PDB file of C-alpha atoms in Angstrom:
ATOM      1  CA  PRO A  10       6.514  13.733   8.885  1.00  0.00           C
ATOM      2  CA  MET A  11       6.698  11.990   5.522  1.00  0.00           C
ATOM      3  CA  GLY A  12       3.557   9.920   6.192  1.00  0.00           C
ATOM      4  CA  SER A  13       1.463  12.970   7.147  1.00  0.00           C
ATOM      5  CA  GLU A  14       2.484  14.855   4.007  1.00  0.00           C
ATOM      6  CA  ARG A  15       1.609  11.822   1.884  1.00  0.00           C
ATOM      7  CA  MET A  16      -1.800  11.527   3.572  1.00  0.00           C
ATOM      8  CA  GLU A  17      -2.598  15.195   2.912  1.00  0.00           C
ATOM      9  CA  MET A  18      -1.536  14.811  -0.726  1.00  0.00           C
ATOM     10  CA  ARG A  19      -3.885  11.854  -1.158  1.00  0.00           C
ATOM     11  CA  LYS A  20      -6.784  13.822   0.377  1.00  0.00           C
ATOM     12  CA  ARG A  21      -6.183  16.723  -1.999  1.00  0.00           C
ATOM     13  CA  GLN A  22      -5.952  14.371  -4.984  1.00  0.00           C
ATOM     14  CA  MET A  23      -9.230  12.665  -4.066  1.00  0.00           C
ATOM     15  CA  SER A  24     -10.974  16.027  -3.548  1.00  0.00           C
ATOM     16  CA  ALA A  25      -9.744  17.296  -6.915  1.00  0.00           C
ATOM     17  CA  THR A  26     -10.984  14.138  -8.636  1.00  0.00           C
ATOM     18  CA  GLN A  27     -14.415  14.413  -7.054  1.00  0.00           C
ATOM     19  CA  GLU A  28     -14.777  18.122  -7.850  1.00  0.00           C
ATOM     20  CA  THR A  29     -13.849  17.830 -11.532  1.00  0.00           C
ATOM     21  CA  PRO A  30     -15.461  14.665 -12.938  1.00  0.00           C
ATOM     22  CA  GLY A  31     -16.140  16.395 -16.246  1.00  0.00           C
ATOM     23  CA  ALA A  32     -12.476  17.222 -16.681  1.00  0.00           C
ATOM     24  CA  ALA A  33     -11.503  13.623 -16.040  1.00  0.00           C
ATOM     25  CA  GLN A  34     -13.946  12.416 -18.679  1.00  0.00           C
ATOM     26  CA  ALA A  35     -12.738  15.003 -21.155  1.00  0.00           C
ATOM     27  CA  GLN A  36      -9.206  13.653 -20.967  1.00  0.00           C
ATOM     28  CA  HIS A  37     -10.410  10.413 -22.515  1.00  0.00           C
ATOM     29  CA  GLY A  38     -12.406  12.122 -25.252  1.00  0.00           C
ATOM     30  CA  THR A  39     -11.360  12.259 -28.861  1.00  0.00           C
ATOM     31  CA  GLY A  40     -11.309  16.032 -28.793  1.00  0.00           C
ATOM     32  CA  ASN A  41      -8.565  16.207 -26.153  1.00  0.00           C
ATOM     33  CA  ARG A  42      -5.821  15.052 -28.433  1.00  0.00           C
ATOM     34  CA  GLY A  43      -3.225  17.513 -27.163  1.00  0.00           C
ATOM     35  CA  SER A  44      -3.221  16.111 -23.626  1.00  0.00           C
ATOM     36  CA  ASN A  45      -1.782  12.830 -24.920  1.00  0.00           C
ATOM     37  CA  ALA A  46       0.992  14.415 -26.914  1.00  0.00           C
ATOM     38  CA  CYS A  47       4.590  14.190 -25.889  1.00  0.00           C
ATOM     39  CA  CYS A  48       6.815  17.224 -26.183  1.00  0.00           C
ATOM     40  CA  PHE A  49       8.312  15.955 -29.470  1.00  0.00           C
ATOM     41  CA  CYS A  50       5.116  14.823 -31.200  1.00  0.00           C
ATOM     42  CA  TRP A  51       2.294  17.269 -31.938  1.00  0.00           C
ATOM     43  CA  CYS A  52       0.226  14.955 -34.118  1.00  0.00           C
ATOM     44  CA  CYS A  53      -0.446  12.202 -31.538  1.00  0.00           C
ATOM     45  CA  CYS A  54      -0.293   9.590 -34.269  1.00  0.00           C
ATOM     46  CA  CYS A  55      -0.168   5.928 -33.290  1.00  0.00           C
ATOM     47  CA  SER A  56       3.433   5.670 -34.481  1.00  0.00           C
ATOM     48  CA  CYS A  57       4.681   8.027 -31.756  1.00  0.00           C
ATOM     49  CA  SER A  58       7.049   5.870 -29.720  1.00  0.00           C
ATOM     50  CA  CYS A  59       6.719   7.745 -26.433  1.00  0.00           C
ATOM     51  CA  LEU A  60       2.918   7.669 -26.613  1.00  0.00           C
ATOM     52  CA  THR A  61       3.071   3.941 -27.285  1.00  0.00           C
ATOM     53  CA  VAL A  62       5.285   3.414 -24.242  1.00  0.00           C
ATOM     54  CA  ARG A  63       2.934   5.498 -22.115  1.00  0.00           C
ATOM     55  CA  ASN A  64      -0.081   3.466 -23.236  1.00  0.00           C
ATOM     56  CA  GLN A  65       1.774   0.233 -22.534  1.00  0.00           C
ATOM     57  CA  ASP A  66       2.687   1.468 -19.041  1.00  0.00           C
ATOM     58  CA  GLU A  67      -0.917   2.426 -18.304  1.00  0.00           C
ATOM     59  CA  GLU A  68      -2.170  -0.933 -19.522  1.00  0.00           C
ATOM     60  CA  ARG A  69       0.443  -2.720 -17.409  1.00  0.00           C
ATOM     61  CA  ALA A  70      -0.639  -0.795 -14.309  1.00  0.00           C
ATOM     62  CA  ARG A  71      -4.304  -1.677 -14.914  1.00  0.00           C
ATOM     63  CA  ARG A  72      -3.430  -5.321 -15.531  1.00  0.00           C
ATOM     64  CA  THR A  73      -1.369  -5.509 -12.356  1.00  0.00           C
ATOM     65  CA  SER A  74      -4.224  -4.258 -10.191  1.00  0.00           C
ATOM     66  CA  HIS A  75      -6.553  -6.817 -11.782  1.00  0.00           C
ATOM     67  CA  GLU A  76      -4.070  -9.640 -11.271  1.00  0.00           C
ATOM     68  CA  LEU A  77      -3.587  -8.805  -7.618  1.00  0.00           C
ATOM     69  CA  GLN A  78      -7.338  -8.624  -7.114  1.00  0.00           C
ATOM     70  CA  ALA A  79      -7.774 -12.029  -8.737  1.00  0.00           C
ATOM     71  CA  GLU A  80      -4.902 -13.447  -6.699  1.00  0.00           C
ATOM     72  CA  GLY A  81      -6.851 -12.489  -3.629  1.00  0.00           C
ATOM     73  CA  ILE A  82      -5.369 -10.072  -1.147  1.00  0.00           C
ATOM     74  CA  PRO A  83      -8.192 -10.354   1.398  1.00  0.00           C
ATOM     75  CA  ASN A  84     -10.160  -7.342   2.573  1.00  0.00           C
ATOM     76  CA  CYS A  85      -9.188  -8.483   6.034  1.00  0.00           C
ATOM     77  CA  GLU A  86      -7.309 -11.408   7.499  1.00  0.00           C
ATOM     78  CA  GLU A  87      -9.297 -14.224   9.015  1.00  0.00           C
ATOM     79  CA  SER A  88      -8.987 -14.098  12.785  1.00  0.00           C
ATOM     80  CA  PRO A  89     -11.046 -14.655  15.911  1.00  0.00           C
ATOM     81  CA  ALA A  90     -12.424 -11.585  17.626  1.00  0.00           C
ATOM     82  CA  PRO A  91      -9.735  -9.987  19.797  1.00  0.00           C
ATOM     83  CA  THR A  92      -9.926 -10.302  23.563  1.00  0.00           C
ATOM     84  CA  LEU A  93      -9.707  -7.381  25.965  1.00  0.00           C
ATOM     85  CA  GLU A  94      -6.221  -8.536  26.971  1.00  0.00           C
ATOM     86  CA  GLU A  95      -5.057  -8.514  23.338  1.00  0.00           C
ATOM     87  CA  VAL A  96      -6.457  -5.043  22.665  1.00  0.00           C
ATOM     88  CA  ASN A  97      -4.803  -3.704  25.819  1.00  0.00           C
ATOM     89  CA  ALA A  98      -1.530  -5.283  24.662  1.00  0.00           C
ATOM     90  CA  TRP A  99      -1.686  -3.325  21.403  1.00  0.00           C
ATOM     91  CA  ALA A 100      -1.134  -0.170  23.430  1.00  0.00           C
ATOM     92  CA  GLN A 101       2.083  -1.587  24.898  1.00  0.00           C
ATOM     93  CA  SER A 102       3.982  -1.737  21.618  1.00  0.00           C
ATOM     94  CA  PHE A 103       3.541  -1.592  17.862  1.00  0.00           C
ATOM     95  CA  ASP A 104       5.195  -5.021  17.599  1.00  0.00           C
ATOM     96  CA  LYS A 105       2.412  -6.580  19.679  1.00  0.00           C
ATOM     97  CA  LEU A 106      -0.211  -4.927  17.495  1.00  0.00           C
ATOM     98  CA  MET A 107       1.382  -6.269  14.308  1.00  0.00           C
ATOM     99  CA  LEU A 108       1.830  -9.797  15.672  1.00  0.00           C
ATOM    100  CA  THR A 109      -1.883 -10.645  15.602  1.00  0.00           C
ATOM    101  CA  PRO A 110      -4.253 -10.745  12.600  1.00  0.00           C
ATOM    102  CA  ALA A 111      -6.922  -8.969  14.663  1.00  0.00           C
ATOM    103  CA  GLY A 112      -4.458  -6.191  15.473  1.00  0.00           C
ATOM    104  CA  ARG A 113      -3.425  -5.828  11.847  1.00  0.00           C
ATOM    105  CA  ASN A 114      -7.087  -5.739  10.756  1.00  0.00           C
ATOM    106  CA  ALA A 115      -7.960  -2.970  13.218  1.00  0.00           C
ATOM    107  CA  PHE A 116      -4.866  -0.965  12.299  1.00  0.00           C
ATOM    108  CA  ARG A 117      -5.542  -1.479   8.604  1.00  0.00           C
ATOM    109  CA  GLU A 118      -9.083  -0.162   9.055  1.00  0.00           C
ATOM    110  CA  PHE A 119      -7.579   2.963  10.601  1.00  0.00           C
ATOM    111  CA  LEU A 120      -5.009   3.336   7.797  1.00  0.00           C
ATOM    112  CA  ARG A 121      -7.850   3.219   5.290  1.00  0.00           C
ATOM    113  CA  THR A 122      -9.358   6.331   6.899  1.00  0.00           C
ATOM    114  CA  GLU A 123      -6.002   8.088   6.399  1.00  0.00           C
ATOM    115  CA  PHE A 124      -5.621   6.947   2.780  1.00  0.00           C
ATOM    116  CA  SER A 125      -2.472   4.983   3.613  1.00  0.00           C
ATOM    117  CA  GLU A 126      -3.722   1.386   3.593  1.00  0.00           C
ATOM    118  CA  GLU A 127      -1.134   0.584   0.924  1.00  0.00           C
ATOM    119  CA  ASN A 128       1.541   0.577   3.641  1.00  0.00           C
ATOM    120  CA  MET A 129      -0.070  -2.415   5.347  1.00  0.00           C
ATOM    121  CA  LEU A 130      -0.848  -4.120   2.038  1.00  0.00           C
ATOM    122  CA  PHE A 131       2.789  -3.782   0.987  1.00  0.00           C
ATOM    123  CA  TRP A 132       4.026  -5.122   4.332  1.00  0.00           C
ATOM    124  CA  MET A 133       1.655  -8.095   4.082  1.00  0.00           C
ATOM    125  CA  ALA A 134       2.722  -8.807   0.486  1.00  0.00           C
ATOM    126  CA  CYS A 135       6.376  -8.856   1.584  1.00  0.00           C
ATOM    127  CA  GLU A 136       5.554 -11.276   4.392  1.00  0.00           C
ATOM    128  CA  GLU A 137       3.780 -13.529   1.897  1.00  0.00           C
ATOM    129  CA  LEU A 138       6.759 -13.369  -0.474  1.00  0.00           C
ATOM    130  CA  LYS A 139       9.074 -14.576   2.308  1.00  0.00           C
ATOM    131  CA  GLN A 140       7.045 -17.788   2.590  1.00  0.00           C
ATOM    132  CA  GLU A 141       7.645 -18.763  -1.045  1.00  0.00           C
ATOM    133  CA  SER A 142      10.322 -21.221  -2.122  1.00  0.00           C
ATOM    134  CA  ASN A 143       9.502 -21.762  -5.809  1.00  0.00           C
ATOM    135  CA  LYS A 144      11.788 -19.583  -7.939  1.00  0.00           C
ATOM    136  CA  SER A 145       9.242 -18.809 -10.657  1.00  0.00           C
ATOM    137  CA  VAL A 146       6.559 -17.933  -8.091  1.00  0.00           C
ATOM    138  CA  ILE A 147       9.016 -15.676  -6.259  1.00  0.00           C
ATOM    139  CA  GLU A 148       9.884 -13.851  -9.475  1.00  0.00           C
ATOM    140  CA  GLU A 149       6.224 -13.352 -10.405  1.00  0.00           C
ATOM    141  CA  LYS A 150       5.200 -12.134  -6.950  1.00  0.00           C
ATOM    142  CA  ALA A 151       8.213  -9.822  -6.762  1.00  0.00           C
ATOM    143  CA  ARG A 152       7.215  -8.326 -10.117  1.00  0.00           C
ATOM    144  CA  LEU A 153       3.642  -7.776  -8.936  1.00  0.00           C
ATOM    145  CA  ILE A 154       4.815  -6.172  -5.685  1.00  0.00           C
ATOM    146  CA  TYR A 155       7.135  -3.886  -7.609  1.00  0.00           C
ATOM    147  CA  GLU A 156       4.468  -2.820 -10.095  1.00  0.00           C
ATOM    148  CA  ASP A 157       1.777  -2.293  -7.475  1.00  0.00           C
ATOM    149  CA  TYR A 158       3.722  -0.672  -4.623  1.00  0.00           C
ATOM    150  CA  ILE A 159       7.086   0.566  -5.935  1.00  0.00           C
ATOM    151  CA  SER A 160       6.331   1.831  -9.436  1.00  0.00           C
ATOM    152  CA  ILE A 161       5.616   5.554  -9.696  1.00  0.00           C
ATOM    153  CA  LEU A 162       2.758   4.647 -12.063  1.00  0.00           C
ATOM    154  CA  SER A 163       0.833   2.880  -9.330  1.00  0.00           C
ATOM    155  CA  PRO A 164      -1.875   4.618  -7.277  1.00  0.00           C
ATOM    156  CA  LYS A 165      -0.764   2.432  -4.360  1.00  0.00           C
ATOM    157  CA  GLU A 166       2.909   3.459  -4.494  1.00  0.00           C
ATOM    158  CA  VAL A 167       4.469   3.498  -1.011  1.00  0.00           C
ATOM    159  CA  SER A 168       6.780   6.264   0.172  1.00  0.00           C
ATOM    160  CA  LEU A 169      10.433   5.156   0.025  1.00  0.00           C
ATOM    161  CA  ASP A 170      13.686   7.086  -0.081  1.00  0.00           C
ATOM    162  CA  SER A 171      16.019   6.956  -3.066  1.00  0.00           C
ATOM    163  CA  ARG A 172      18.554   4.692  -1.337  1.00  0.00           C
ATOM    164  CA  VAL A 173      15.983   1.975  -0.724  1.00  0.00           C
ATOM    165  CA  ARG A 174      14.644   2.307  -4.264  1.00  0.00           C
ATOM    166  CA  ASP A 175      18.172   1.808  -5.625  1.00  0.00           C
ATOM    167  CA  VAL A 176      18.515  -1.352  -3.516  1.00  0.00           C
ATOM    168  CA  ILE A 177      15.214  -2.689  -4.855  1.00  0.00           C
ATOM    169  CA  ASN A 178      16.172  -1.971  -8.460  1.00  0.00           C
ATOM    170  CA  ARG A 179      19.408  -3.933  -7.997  1.00  0.00           C
ATOM    171  CA  ASN A 180      17.592  -6.773  -6.249  1.00  0.00           C
ATOM    172  CA  MET A 181      15.019  -7.031  -9.040  1.00  0.00           C
ATOM    173  CA  LEU A 182      17.752  -8.218 -11.411  1.00  0.00           C
ATOM    174  CA  GLU A 183      17.526 -11.526  -9.541  1.00  0.00           C
ATOM    175  CA  PRO A 184      14.443 -11.467  -7.262  1.00  0.00           C
ATOM    176  CA  SER A 185      14.388 -13.463  -4.037  1.00  0.00           C
ATOM    177  CA  GLN A 186      12.240 -13.723  -0.905  1.00  0.00           C
ATOM    178  CA  HIS A 187      14.258 -10.822   0.527  1.00  0.00           C
ATOM    179  CA  THR A 188      14.147  -8.422  -2.424  1.00  0.00           C
ATOM    180  CA  PHE A 189      12.059  -5.894  -0.477  1.00  0.00           C
ATOM    181  CA  ASP A 190      13.467  -6.367   3.031  1.00  0.00           C
ATOM    182  CA  ASP A 191      14.895  -2.845   3.300  1.00  0.00           C
ATOM    183  CA  ALA A 192      11.713  -1.316   1.917  1.00  0.00           C
ATOM    184  CA  GLN A 193       9.530  -3.405   4.222  1.00  0.00           C
ATOM    185  CA  LEU A 194      11.533  -2.258   7.248  1.00  0.00           C
ATOM    186  CA  GLN A 195      11.253   1.387   6.180  1.00  0.00           C
ATOM    187  CA  ILE A 196       7.465   1.129   5.784  1.00  0.00           C
ATOM    188  CA  TYR A 197       7.168  -0.727   9.104  1.00  0.00           C
ATOM    189  CA  THR A 198       9.118   2.078  10.780  1.00  0.00           C
ATOM    190  CA  LEU A 199       6.965   4.699   9.062  1.00  0.00           C
ATOM    191  CA  MET A 200       3.747   3.062  10.294  1.00  0.00           C
ATOM    192  CA  HIS A 201       5.227   2.741  13.784  1.00  0.00           C
ATOM    193  CA  ARG A 202       6.351   6.341  14.118  1.00  0.00           C
ATOM    194  CA  ASP A 203       3.690   8.119  12.088  1.00  0.00           C
ATOM    195  CA  SER A 204       0.409   6.169  12.106  1.00  0.00           C
ATOM    196  CA  TYR A 205       0.531   4.029  15.259  1.00  0.00           C
ATOM    197  CA  PRO A 206       0.344   6.946  17.760  1.00  0.00           C
ATOM    198  CA  ARG A 207      -2.712   8.322  15.953  1.00  0.00           C
ATOM    199  CA  PHE A 208      -4.308   4.880  15.873  1.00  0.00           C
ATOM    200  CA  MET A 209      -4.012   4.623  19.648  1.00  0.00           C
ATOM    201  CA  ASN A 210      -5.948   7.894  19.959  1.00  0.00           C
ATOM    202  CA  SER A 211      -8.478   7.033  17.266  1.00  0.00           C
ATOM    203  CA  SER A 212     -12.156   6.241  17.732  1.00  0.00           C
ATOM    204  CA  ILE A 213     -11.558   2.881  16.048  1.00  0.00           C
ATOM    205  CA  TYR A 214      -9.266   1.742  18.855  1.00  0.00           C
ATOM    206  CA  LYS A 215     -11.103   3.476  21.702  1.00  0.00           C
ATOM    207  CA  ASP A 216     -14.515   2.164  20.637  1.00  0.00           C
ATOM    208  CA  LEU A 217     -13.187  -1.387  20.374  1.00  0.00           C
ATOM    209  CA  LEU A 218     -11.541  -1.121  23.785  1.00  0.00           C
ATOM    210  CA  ARG A 219     -14.701   0.316  25.371  1.00  0.00           C
ATOM    211  CA  SER A 220     -16.905  -2.361  23.810  1.00  0.00           C
ATOM    212  CA  LEU A 221     -14.717  -5.184  25.090  1.00  0.00           C
ATOM    213  CA  SER A 222     -14.442  -3.577  28.525  1.00  0.00           C
ATOM    214  CA  GLU A 223     -18.237  -3.339  28.805  1.00  0.00           C
ATOM    215  CA  LYS A 224     -18.622  -6.985  27.782  1.00  0.00           C
ATOM    216  CA  SER A 225     -16.028  -7.977  30.364  1.00  0.00           C
ATOM    217  CA  ILE A 226     -17.919  -6.151  33.110  1.00  0.00           C
ATOM    218  CA  GLU A 227     -21.246  -7.708  32.073  1.00  0.00           C
ATOM    219  CA  ALA A 228     -19.715 -11.180  32.115  1.00  0.00           C
TER     220      ALA A 228
END
């Protein structure tokens, strides 16, 4: 499935980064001039237009991550501890899991172990966008969502097919609360079909269920 392939790719990327820290540092050194060159410019001078665009794109990606951090996507949603009945209900359907903050937090913790937490973050950002009514705020949040989850430059890019990307690009000409509706549905479906079955068999879910069951028996 598309989600499994993406998860494996992320694992390989993280392993490669950890194994070759010296290579990563060398890329930023002054002696590695050739790595920054475009195919039409061998000198890497500051007047090279494509290098300038690349630097601007990298700076924009870094700025976007900082802005979103400052804006405050929480590490987890505030919610009371789930009850045994709620946790049992999560096994009945993915919809019931996603309806409660506690369910989303537990599922998000699992997604983090699979390097696919960006799917939940994107879904949550779309839900937040739908609550906005101010046009300028909508446009700004839509831009941030695009740069952080749709742009190929972003490390948190979600997996979308070309049709949905075309829809988003058209919608971004005049952003609204529903600019990412098709993309949000596709990611919701991906989490449902690909990640949810594994979550139900994960230690995160089983340990939580066992802990609540034991407390229920003791009470």
